[in-house]
PDB file of C-alpha atoms and ligand atoms in Angstrom:
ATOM      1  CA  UNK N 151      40.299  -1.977 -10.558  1.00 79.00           C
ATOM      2  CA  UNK N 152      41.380  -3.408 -13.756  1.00 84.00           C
ATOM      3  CA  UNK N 153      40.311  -1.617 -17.128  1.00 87.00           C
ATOM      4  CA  UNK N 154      39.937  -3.043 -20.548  1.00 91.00           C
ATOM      5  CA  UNK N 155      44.246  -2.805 -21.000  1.00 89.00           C
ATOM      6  CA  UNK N 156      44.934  -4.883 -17.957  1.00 88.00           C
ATOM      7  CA  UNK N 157      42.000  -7.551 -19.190  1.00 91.00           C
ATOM      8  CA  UNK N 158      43.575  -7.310 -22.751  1.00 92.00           C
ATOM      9  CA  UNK N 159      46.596  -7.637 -21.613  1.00 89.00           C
ATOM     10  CA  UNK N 160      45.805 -10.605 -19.109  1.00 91.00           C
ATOM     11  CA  UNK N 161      44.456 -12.370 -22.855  1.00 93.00           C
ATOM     12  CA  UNK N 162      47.316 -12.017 -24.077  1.00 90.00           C
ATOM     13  CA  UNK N 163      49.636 -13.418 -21.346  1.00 88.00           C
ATOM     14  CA  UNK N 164      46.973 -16.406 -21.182  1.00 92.00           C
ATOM     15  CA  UNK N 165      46.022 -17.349 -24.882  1.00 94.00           C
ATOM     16  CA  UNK N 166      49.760 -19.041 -25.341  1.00 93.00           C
ATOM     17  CA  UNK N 167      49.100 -21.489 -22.702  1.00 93.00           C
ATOM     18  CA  UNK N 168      45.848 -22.229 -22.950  1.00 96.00           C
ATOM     19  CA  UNK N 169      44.585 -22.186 -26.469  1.00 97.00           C
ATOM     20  CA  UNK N 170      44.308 -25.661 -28.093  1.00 98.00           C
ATOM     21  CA  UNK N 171      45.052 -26.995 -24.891  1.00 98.00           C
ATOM     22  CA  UNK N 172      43.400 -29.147 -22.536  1.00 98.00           C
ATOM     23  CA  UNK N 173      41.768 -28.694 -19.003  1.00 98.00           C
ATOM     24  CA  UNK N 174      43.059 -31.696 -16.721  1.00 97.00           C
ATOM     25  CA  UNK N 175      41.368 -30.743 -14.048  1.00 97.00           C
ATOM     26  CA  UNK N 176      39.785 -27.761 -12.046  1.00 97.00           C
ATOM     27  CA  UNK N 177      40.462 -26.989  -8.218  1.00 97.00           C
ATOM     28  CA  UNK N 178      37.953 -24.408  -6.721  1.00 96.00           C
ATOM     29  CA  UNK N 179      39.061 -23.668  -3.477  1.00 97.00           C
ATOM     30  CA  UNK N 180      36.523 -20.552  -2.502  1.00 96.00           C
ATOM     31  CA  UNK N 181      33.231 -20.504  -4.291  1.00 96.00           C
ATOM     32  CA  UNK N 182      31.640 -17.563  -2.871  1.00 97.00           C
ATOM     33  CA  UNK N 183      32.929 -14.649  -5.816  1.00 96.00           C
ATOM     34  CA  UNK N 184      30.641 -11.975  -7.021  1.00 96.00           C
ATOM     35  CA  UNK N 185      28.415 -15.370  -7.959  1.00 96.00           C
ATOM     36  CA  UNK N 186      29.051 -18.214  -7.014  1.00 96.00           C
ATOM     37  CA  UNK N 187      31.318 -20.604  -8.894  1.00 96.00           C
ATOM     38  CA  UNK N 188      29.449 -23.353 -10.457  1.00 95.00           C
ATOM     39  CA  UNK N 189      29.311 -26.129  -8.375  1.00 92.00           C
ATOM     40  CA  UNK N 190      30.300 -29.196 -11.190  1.00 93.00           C
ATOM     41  CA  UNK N 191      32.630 -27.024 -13.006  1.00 95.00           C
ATOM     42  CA  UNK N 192      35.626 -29.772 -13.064  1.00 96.00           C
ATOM     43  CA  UNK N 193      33.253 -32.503 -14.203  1.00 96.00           C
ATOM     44  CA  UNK N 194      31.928 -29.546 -16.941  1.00 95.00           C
ATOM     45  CA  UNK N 195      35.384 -28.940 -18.026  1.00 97.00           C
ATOM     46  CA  UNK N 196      37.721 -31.798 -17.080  1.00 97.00           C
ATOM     47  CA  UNK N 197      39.058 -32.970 -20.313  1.00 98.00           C
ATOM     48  CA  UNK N 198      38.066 -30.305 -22.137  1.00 98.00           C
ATOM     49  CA  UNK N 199      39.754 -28.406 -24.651  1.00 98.00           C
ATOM     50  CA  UNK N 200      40.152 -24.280 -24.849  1.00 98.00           C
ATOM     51  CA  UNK N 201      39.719 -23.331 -28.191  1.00 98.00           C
ATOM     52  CA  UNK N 202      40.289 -19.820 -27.994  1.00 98.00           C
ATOM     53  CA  UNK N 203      40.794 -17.133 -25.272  1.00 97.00           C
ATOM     54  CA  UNK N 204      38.377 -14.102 -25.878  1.00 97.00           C
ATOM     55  CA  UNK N 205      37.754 -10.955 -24.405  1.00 97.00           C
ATOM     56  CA  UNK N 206      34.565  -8.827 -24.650  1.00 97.00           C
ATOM     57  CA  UNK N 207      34.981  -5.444 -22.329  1.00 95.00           C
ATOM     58  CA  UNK N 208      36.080  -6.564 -19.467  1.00 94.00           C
ATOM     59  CA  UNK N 209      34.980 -10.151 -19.556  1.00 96.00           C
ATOM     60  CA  UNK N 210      37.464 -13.377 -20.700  1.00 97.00           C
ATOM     61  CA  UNK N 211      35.655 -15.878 -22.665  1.00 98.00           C
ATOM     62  CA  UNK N 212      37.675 -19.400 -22.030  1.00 98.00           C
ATOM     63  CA  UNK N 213      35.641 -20.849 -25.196  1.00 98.00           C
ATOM     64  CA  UNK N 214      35.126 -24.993 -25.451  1.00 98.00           C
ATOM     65  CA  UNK N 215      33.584 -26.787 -27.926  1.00 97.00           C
ATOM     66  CA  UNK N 216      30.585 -27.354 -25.428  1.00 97.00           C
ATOM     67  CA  UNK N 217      30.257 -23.938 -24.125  1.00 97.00           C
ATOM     68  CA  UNK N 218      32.294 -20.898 -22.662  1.00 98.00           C
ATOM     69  CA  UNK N 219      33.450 -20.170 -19.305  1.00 98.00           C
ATOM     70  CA  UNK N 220      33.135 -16.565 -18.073  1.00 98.00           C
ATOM     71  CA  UNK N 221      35.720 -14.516 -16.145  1.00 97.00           C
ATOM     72  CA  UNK N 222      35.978 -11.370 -14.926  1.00 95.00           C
ATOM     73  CA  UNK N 223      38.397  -9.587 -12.170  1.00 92.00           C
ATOM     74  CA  UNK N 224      36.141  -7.735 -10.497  1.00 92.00           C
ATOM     75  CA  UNK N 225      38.063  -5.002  -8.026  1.00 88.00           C
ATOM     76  CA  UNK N 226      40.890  -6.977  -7.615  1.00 86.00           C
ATOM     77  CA  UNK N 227      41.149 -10.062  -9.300  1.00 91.00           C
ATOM     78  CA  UNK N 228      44.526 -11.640 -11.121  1.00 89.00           C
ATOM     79  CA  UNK N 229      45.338 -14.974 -13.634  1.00 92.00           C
ATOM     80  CA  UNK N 230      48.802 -16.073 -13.272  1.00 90.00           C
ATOM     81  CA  UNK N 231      50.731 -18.929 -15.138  1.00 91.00           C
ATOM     82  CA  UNK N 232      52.417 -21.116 -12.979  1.00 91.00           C
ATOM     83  CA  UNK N 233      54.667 -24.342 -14.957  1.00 91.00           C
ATOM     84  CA  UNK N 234      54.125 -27.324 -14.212  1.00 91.00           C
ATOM     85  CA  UNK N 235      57.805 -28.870 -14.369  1.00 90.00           C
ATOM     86  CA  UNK N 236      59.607 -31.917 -12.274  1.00 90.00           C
ATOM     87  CA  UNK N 237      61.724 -30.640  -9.730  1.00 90.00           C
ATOM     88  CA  UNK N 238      59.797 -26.733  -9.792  1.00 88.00           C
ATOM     89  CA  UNK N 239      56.230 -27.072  -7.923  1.00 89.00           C
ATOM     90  CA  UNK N 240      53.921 -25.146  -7.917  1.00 92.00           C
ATOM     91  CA  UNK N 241      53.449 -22.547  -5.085  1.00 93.00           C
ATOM     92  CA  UNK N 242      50.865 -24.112  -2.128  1.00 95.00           C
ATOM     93  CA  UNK N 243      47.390 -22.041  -2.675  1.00 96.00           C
ATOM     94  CA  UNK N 244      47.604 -18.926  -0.401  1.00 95.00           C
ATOM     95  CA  UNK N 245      44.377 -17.846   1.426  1.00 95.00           C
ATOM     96  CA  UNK N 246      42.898 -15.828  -1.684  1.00 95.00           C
ATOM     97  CA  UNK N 247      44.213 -18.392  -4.465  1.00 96.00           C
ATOM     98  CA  UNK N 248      40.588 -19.379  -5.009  1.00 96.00           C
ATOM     99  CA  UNK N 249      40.551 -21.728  -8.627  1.00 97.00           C
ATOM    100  CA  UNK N 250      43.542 -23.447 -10.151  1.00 97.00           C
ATOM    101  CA  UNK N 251      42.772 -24.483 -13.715  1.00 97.00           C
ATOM    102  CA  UNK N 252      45.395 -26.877 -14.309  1.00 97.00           C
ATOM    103  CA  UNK N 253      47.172 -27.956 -17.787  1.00 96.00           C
ATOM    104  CA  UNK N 254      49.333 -30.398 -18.724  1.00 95.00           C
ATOM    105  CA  UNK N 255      52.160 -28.140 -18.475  1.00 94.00           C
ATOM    106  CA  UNK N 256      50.528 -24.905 -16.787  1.00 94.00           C
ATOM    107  CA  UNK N 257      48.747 -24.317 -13.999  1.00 95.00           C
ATOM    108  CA  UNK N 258      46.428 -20.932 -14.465  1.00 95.00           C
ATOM    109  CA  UNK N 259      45.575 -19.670 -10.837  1.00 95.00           C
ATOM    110  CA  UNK N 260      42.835 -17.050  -9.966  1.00 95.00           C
ATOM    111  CA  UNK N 261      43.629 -14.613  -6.789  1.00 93.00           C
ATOM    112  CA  UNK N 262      41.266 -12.400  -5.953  1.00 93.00           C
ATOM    113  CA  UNK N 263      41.366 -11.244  -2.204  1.00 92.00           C
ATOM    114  CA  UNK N 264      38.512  -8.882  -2.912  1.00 93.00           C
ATOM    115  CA  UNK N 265      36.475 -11.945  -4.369  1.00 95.00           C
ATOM    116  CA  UNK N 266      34.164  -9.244  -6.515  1.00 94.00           C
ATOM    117  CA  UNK N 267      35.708 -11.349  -9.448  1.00 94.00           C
ATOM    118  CA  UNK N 268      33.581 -14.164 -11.371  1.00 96.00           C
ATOM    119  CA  UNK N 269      33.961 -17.573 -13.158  1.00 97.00           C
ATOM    120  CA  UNK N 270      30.862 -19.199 -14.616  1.00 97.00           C
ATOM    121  CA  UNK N 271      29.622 -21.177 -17.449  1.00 97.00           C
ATOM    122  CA  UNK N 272      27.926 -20.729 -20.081  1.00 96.00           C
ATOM    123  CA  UNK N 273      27.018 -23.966 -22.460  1.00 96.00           C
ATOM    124  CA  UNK N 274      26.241 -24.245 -26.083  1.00 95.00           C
ATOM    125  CA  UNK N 275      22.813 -26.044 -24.923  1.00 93.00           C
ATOM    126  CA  UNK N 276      21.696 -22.080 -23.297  1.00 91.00           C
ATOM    127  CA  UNK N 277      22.451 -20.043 -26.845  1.00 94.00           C
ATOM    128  CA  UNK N 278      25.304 -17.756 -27.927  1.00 95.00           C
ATOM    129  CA  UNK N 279      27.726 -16.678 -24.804  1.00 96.00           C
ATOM    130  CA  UNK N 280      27.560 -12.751 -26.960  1.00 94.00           C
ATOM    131  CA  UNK N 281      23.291 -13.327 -25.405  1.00 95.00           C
ATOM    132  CA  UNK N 282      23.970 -13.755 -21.694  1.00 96.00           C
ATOM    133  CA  UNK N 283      22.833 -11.984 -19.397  1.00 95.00           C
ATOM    134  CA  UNK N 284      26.306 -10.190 -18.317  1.00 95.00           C
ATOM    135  CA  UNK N 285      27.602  -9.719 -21.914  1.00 96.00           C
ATOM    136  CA  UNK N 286      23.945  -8.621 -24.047  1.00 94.00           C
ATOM    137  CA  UNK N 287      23.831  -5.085 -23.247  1.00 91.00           C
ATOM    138  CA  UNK N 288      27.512  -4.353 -23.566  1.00 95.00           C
ATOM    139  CA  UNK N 289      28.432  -1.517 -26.091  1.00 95.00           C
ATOM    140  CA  UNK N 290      30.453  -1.718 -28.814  1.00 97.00           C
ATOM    141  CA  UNK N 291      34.225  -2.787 -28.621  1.00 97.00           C
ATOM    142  CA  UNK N 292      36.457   0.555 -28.850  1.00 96.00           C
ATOM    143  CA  UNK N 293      39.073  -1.428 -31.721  1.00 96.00           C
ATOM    144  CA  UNK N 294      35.470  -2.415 -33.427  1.00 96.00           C
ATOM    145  CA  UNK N 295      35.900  -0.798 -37.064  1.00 95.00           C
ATOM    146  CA  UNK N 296      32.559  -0.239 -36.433  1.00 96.00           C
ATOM    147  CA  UNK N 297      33.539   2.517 -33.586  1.00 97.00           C
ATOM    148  CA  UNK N 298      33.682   5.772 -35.103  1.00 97.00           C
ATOM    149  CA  UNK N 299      32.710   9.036 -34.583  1.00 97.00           C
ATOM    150  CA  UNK N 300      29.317   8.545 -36.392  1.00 98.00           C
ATOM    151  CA  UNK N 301      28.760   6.141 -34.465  1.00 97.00           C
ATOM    152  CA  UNK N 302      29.597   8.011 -30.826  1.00 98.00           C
ATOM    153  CA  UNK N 303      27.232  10.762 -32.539  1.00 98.00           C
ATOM    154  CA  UNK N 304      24.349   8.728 -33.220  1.00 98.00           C
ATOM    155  CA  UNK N 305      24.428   6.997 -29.958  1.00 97.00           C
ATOM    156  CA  UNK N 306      24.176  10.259 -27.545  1.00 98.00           C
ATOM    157  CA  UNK N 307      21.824  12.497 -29.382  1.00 98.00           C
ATOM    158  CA  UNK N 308      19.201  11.568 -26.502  1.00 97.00           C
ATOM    159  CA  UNK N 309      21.456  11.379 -23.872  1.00 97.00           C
ATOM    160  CA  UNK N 310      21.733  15.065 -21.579  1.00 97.00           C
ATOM    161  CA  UNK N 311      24.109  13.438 -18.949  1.00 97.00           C
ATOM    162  CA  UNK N 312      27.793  14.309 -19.031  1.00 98.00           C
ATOM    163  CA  UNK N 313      29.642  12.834 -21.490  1.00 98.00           C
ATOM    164  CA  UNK N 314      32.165  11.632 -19.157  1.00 98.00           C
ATOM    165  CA  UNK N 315      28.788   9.975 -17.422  1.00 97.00           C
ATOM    166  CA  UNK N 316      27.934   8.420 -20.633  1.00 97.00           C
ATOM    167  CA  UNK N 317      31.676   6.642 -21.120  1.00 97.00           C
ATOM    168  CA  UNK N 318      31.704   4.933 -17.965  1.00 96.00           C
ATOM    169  CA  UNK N 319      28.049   3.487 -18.706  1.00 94.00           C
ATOM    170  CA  UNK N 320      29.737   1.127 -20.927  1.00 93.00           C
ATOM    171  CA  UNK N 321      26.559   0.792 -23.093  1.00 94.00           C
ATOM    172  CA  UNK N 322      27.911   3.574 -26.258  1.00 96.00           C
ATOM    173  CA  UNK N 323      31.056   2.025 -25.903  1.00 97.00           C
ATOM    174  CA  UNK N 324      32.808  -0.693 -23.517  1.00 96.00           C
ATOM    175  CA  UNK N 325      36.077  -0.251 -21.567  1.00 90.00           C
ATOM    176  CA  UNK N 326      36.399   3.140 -21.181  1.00 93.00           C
ATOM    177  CA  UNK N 327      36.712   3.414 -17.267  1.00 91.00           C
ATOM    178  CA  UNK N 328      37.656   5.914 -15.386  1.00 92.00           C
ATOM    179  CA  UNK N 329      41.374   6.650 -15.888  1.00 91.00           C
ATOM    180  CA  UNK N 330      40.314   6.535 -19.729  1.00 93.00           C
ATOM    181  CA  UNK N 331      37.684   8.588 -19.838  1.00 96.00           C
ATOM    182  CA  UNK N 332      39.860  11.575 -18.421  1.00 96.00           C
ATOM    183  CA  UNK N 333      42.823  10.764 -20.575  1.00 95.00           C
ATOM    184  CA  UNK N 334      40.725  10.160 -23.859  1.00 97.00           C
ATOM    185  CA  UNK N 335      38.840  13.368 -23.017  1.00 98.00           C
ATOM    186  CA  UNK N 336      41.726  15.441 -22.590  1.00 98.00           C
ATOM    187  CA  UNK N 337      43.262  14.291 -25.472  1.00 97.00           C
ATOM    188  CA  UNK N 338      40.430  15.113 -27.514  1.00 98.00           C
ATOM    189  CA  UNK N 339      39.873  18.769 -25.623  1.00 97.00           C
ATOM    190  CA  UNK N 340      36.409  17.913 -24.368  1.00 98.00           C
ATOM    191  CA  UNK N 341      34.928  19.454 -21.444  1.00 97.00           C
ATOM    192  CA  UNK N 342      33.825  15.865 -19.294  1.00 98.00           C
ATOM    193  CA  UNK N 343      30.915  17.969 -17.629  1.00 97.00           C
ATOM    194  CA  UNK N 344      29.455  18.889 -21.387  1.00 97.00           C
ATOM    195  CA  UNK N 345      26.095  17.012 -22.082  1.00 98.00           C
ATOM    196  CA  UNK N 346      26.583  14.371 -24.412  1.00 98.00           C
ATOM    197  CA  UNK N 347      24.193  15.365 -26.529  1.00 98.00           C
ATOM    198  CA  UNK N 348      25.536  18.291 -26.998  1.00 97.00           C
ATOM    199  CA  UNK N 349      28.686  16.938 -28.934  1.00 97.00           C
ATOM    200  CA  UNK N 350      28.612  17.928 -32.845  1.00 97.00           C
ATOM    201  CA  UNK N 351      29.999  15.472 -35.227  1.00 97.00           C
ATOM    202  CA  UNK N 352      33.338  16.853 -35.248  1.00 97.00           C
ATOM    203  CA  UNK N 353      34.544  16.682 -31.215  1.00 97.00           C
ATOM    204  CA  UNK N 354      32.280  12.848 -31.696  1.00 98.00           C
ATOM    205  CA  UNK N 355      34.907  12.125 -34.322  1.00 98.00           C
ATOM    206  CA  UNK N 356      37.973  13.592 -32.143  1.00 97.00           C
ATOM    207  CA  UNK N 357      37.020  12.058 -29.305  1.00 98.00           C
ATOM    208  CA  UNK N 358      36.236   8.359 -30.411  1.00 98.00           C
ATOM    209  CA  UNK N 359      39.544   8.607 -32.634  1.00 97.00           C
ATOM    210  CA  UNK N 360      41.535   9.271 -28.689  1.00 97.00           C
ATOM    211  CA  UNK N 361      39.234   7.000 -27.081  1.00 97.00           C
ATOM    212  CA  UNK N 362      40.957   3.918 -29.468  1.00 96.00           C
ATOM    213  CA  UNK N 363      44.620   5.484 -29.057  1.00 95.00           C
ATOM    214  CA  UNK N 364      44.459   5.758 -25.238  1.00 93.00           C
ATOM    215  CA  UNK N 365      43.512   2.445 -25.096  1.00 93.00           C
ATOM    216  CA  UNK N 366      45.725   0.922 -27.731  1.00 93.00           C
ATOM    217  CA  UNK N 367      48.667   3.337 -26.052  1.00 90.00           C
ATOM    218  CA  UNK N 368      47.576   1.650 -22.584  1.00 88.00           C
ATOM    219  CA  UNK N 369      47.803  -1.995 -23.837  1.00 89.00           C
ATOM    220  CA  UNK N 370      51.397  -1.632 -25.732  1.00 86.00           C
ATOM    221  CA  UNK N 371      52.831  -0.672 -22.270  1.00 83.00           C
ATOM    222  CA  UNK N 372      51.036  -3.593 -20.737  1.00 79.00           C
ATOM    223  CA  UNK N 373      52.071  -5.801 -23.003  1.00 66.00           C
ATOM    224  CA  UNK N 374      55.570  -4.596 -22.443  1.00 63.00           C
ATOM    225  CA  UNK N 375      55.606  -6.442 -18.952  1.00 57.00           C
ATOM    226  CA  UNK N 376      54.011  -9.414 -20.334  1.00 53.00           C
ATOM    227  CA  UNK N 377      57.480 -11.277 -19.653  1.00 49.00           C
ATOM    228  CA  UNK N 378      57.004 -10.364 -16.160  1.00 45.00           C
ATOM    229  CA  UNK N 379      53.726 -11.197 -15.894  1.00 49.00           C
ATOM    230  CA  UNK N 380      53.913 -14.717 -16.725  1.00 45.00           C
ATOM    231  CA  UNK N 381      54.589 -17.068 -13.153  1.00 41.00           C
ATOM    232  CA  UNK N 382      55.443 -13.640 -11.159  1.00 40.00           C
ATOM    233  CA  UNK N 383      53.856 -10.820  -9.682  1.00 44.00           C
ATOM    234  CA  UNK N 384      50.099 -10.592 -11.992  1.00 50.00           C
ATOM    235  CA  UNK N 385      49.589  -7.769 -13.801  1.00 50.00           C
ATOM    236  CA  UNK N 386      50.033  -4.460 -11.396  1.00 48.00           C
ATOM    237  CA  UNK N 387      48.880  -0.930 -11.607  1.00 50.00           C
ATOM    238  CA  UNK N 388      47.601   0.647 -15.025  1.00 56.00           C
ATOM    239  CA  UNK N 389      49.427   1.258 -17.809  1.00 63.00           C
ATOM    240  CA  UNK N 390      49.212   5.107 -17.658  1.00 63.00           C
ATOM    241  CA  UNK N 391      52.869   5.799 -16.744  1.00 65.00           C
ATOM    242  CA  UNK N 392      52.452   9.619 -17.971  1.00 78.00           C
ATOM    243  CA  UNK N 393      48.693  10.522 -17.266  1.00 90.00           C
ATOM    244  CA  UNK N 394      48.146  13.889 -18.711  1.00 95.00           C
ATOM    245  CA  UNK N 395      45.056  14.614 -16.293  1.00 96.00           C
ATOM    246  CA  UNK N 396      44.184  11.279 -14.252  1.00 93.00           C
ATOM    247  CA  UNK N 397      45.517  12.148 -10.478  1.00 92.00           C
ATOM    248  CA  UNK N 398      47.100  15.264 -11.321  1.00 95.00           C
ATOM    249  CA  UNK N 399      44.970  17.444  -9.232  1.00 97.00           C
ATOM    250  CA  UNK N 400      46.664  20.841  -9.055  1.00 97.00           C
ATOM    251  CA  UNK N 401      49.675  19.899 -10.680  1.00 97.00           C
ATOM    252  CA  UNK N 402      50.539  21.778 -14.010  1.00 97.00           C
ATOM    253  CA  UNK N 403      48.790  20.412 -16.986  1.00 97.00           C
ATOM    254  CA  UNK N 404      52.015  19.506 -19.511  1.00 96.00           C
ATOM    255  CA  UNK N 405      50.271  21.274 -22.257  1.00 97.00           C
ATOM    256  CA  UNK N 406      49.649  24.479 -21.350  1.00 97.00           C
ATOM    257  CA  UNK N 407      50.672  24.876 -17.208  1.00 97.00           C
ATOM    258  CA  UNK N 408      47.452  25.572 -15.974  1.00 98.00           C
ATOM    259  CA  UNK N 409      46.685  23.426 -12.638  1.00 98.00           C
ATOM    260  CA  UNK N 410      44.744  20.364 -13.593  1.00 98.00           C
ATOM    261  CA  UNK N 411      41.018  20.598 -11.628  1.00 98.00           C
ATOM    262  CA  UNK N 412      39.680  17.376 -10.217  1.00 98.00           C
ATOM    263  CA  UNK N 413      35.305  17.406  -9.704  1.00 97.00           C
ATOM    264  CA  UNK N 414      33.601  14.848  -8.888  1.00 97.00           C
ATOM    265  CA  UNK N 415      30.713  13.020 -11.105  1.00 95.00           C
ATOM    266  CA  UNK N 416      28.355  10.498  -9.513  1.00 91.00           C
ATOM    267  CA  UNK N 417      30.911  10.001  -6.693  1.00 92.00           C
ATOM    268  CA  UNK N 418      33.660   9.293  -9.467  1.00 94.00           C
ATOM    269  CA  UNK N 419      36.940  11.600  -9.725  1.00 96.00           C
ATOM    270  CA  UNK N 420      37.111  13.506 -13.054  1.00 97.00           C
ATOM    271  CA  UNK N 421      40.100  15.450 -13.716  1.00 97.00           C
ATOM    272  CA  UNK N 422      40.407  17.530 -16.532  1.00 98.00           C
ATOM    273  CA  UNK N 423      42.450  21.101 -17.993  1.00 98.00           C
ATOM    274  CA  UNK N 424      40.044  24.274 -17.957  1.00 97.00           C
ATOM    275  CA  UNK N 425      41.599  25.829 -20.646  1.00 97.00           C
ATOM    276  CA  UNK N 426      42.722  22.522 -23.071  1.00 97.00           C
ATOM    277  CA  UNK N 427      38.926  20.872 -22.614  1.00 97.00           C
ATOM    278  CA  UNK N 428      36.783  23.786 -23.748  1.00 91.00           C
ATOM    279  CA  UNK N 429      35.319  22.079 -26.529  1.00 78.00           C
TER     280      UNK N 429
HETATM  281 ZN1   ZN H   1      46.015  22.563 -20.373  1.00 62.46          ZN
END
């Protein structure tokens, strides 16, 4: 599933080809996604140019003067960059190519064969995009200078579940999934199964600091394979070439050799070091 480095990543393979540019047309092929696409989406966007390419967690924001469209991969879900040049066509659609969004000199293509992905549209006329429905209880971005320790502290004192629990809800702070809450964790020698409330200031300030460097870390060796990216093969795997914890069960943790344990928390994998994470 991708995490917040893939979807940052993803922005930044897009923004060059689609900011200040504009829509020609729109080809849905397959409606039926997590929702379904919007049914006059080309005559909503036809025309039309992107202003910007956004990303809030795990959602794109395609924004246009008249409103924003929405994505999101879902489980499985991939933009790629075709050009448009004479004499180099495009590839035909295969059977989970579901939208083309195609520019002047680009055509963007969504495949998603898992189809948990969305696209949908949100206009100017309904309010601020940052209101709807899918984006208003989102926590705070993790690069927000407004992420901090303090704030990490403030936001579990009334929360008993496990702070690993309380990552993945997404409402403290968006886009730390799974892979990243075990990494950041380790890094910041927390126990995942310790109640969040229970963290002082201090491990609150340790852990949000590795929280923001396991994702920055994770995006720089995205971005890396950008080149690749870009009318190839989507953007594959995580960027966690040399997990410390994440799918290491057993195997010796590189810090001190004991074998990395793996539990599980509300039916999610956890791995973590018993003697590194006994904050
Ligand atoms: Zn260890």
């Amino acid at each position: 599933m991708p995490e917040l480095p893939e979807v940052e990543v993803t922005r930044r393979a897009l923004a060059p080809h689609v900011e200040g540019r504009t829509l020609e047309s729109v080809a849905v092929r397959e409606r039926r996604l997590r929702w379904p696409v919007p049914l006059r989406l080309h005559e909503q966007l036809a025309g039309r140019r992107v202003e910007r390419i956004d990303r809030r967690g795990k959602y794109l924001l395609w924004r246009f003067a008249h409103g924003t469209l929405i994505s999101h991969l879902g489980m499985s879900g991939t933009w790629r960059v075709w050009p448009r040049e004479p004499g180099r066509p495009v590839p035909l659609p295969q059977v989970h190519d579901h939208i083309d969004l195609l520019f002047r000199a680009h055509c963007i293509r969504l495949t998603d064969p898992r189809r948990f992905g969305a696209l949908l549209w949100s206009a100017v006329a309904d309010g601020p995009v940052e209101g709807h429905p899918l984006l208003a209880g989102l926590g705070i971005e993790p690069f927000d200078p407004g992420f901090s320790g303090e704030w990490l502290y403030r936001l579990t004192r009334s929360r008993s579940a496990p702070i690993k629990q309380v990552l993945l809800a997404g409402d403290v702070v968006v886009g730390v999934g799974n892979i990243y809450a075990s990494e950041s964790l380790f890094r910041a020698g927390i126990n995942p199964k310790l109640p969040a409330r229970r963290l002082g200031r201090a491990r609150c300030g340790l852990l949000a600091a590795a929280i923001s460097e396991v994702l920055a870390e994770a995006i720089a060796v995205g971005g890396s394979t950008l080149r690749d990216f870009v009318g190839a093969d989507g953007v594959a795997g995580y960027f966690m070439n040399d997990a410390f914890v994440y799918e290491r069960a057993g195997q010796a943790c590189r810090l001190c050799a004991t074998p990395i344990t793996r539990v599980l928390q509300g039916q999610r994998a956890t791995y973590y070091c018993r003697r590194c994470q006994r904050r």
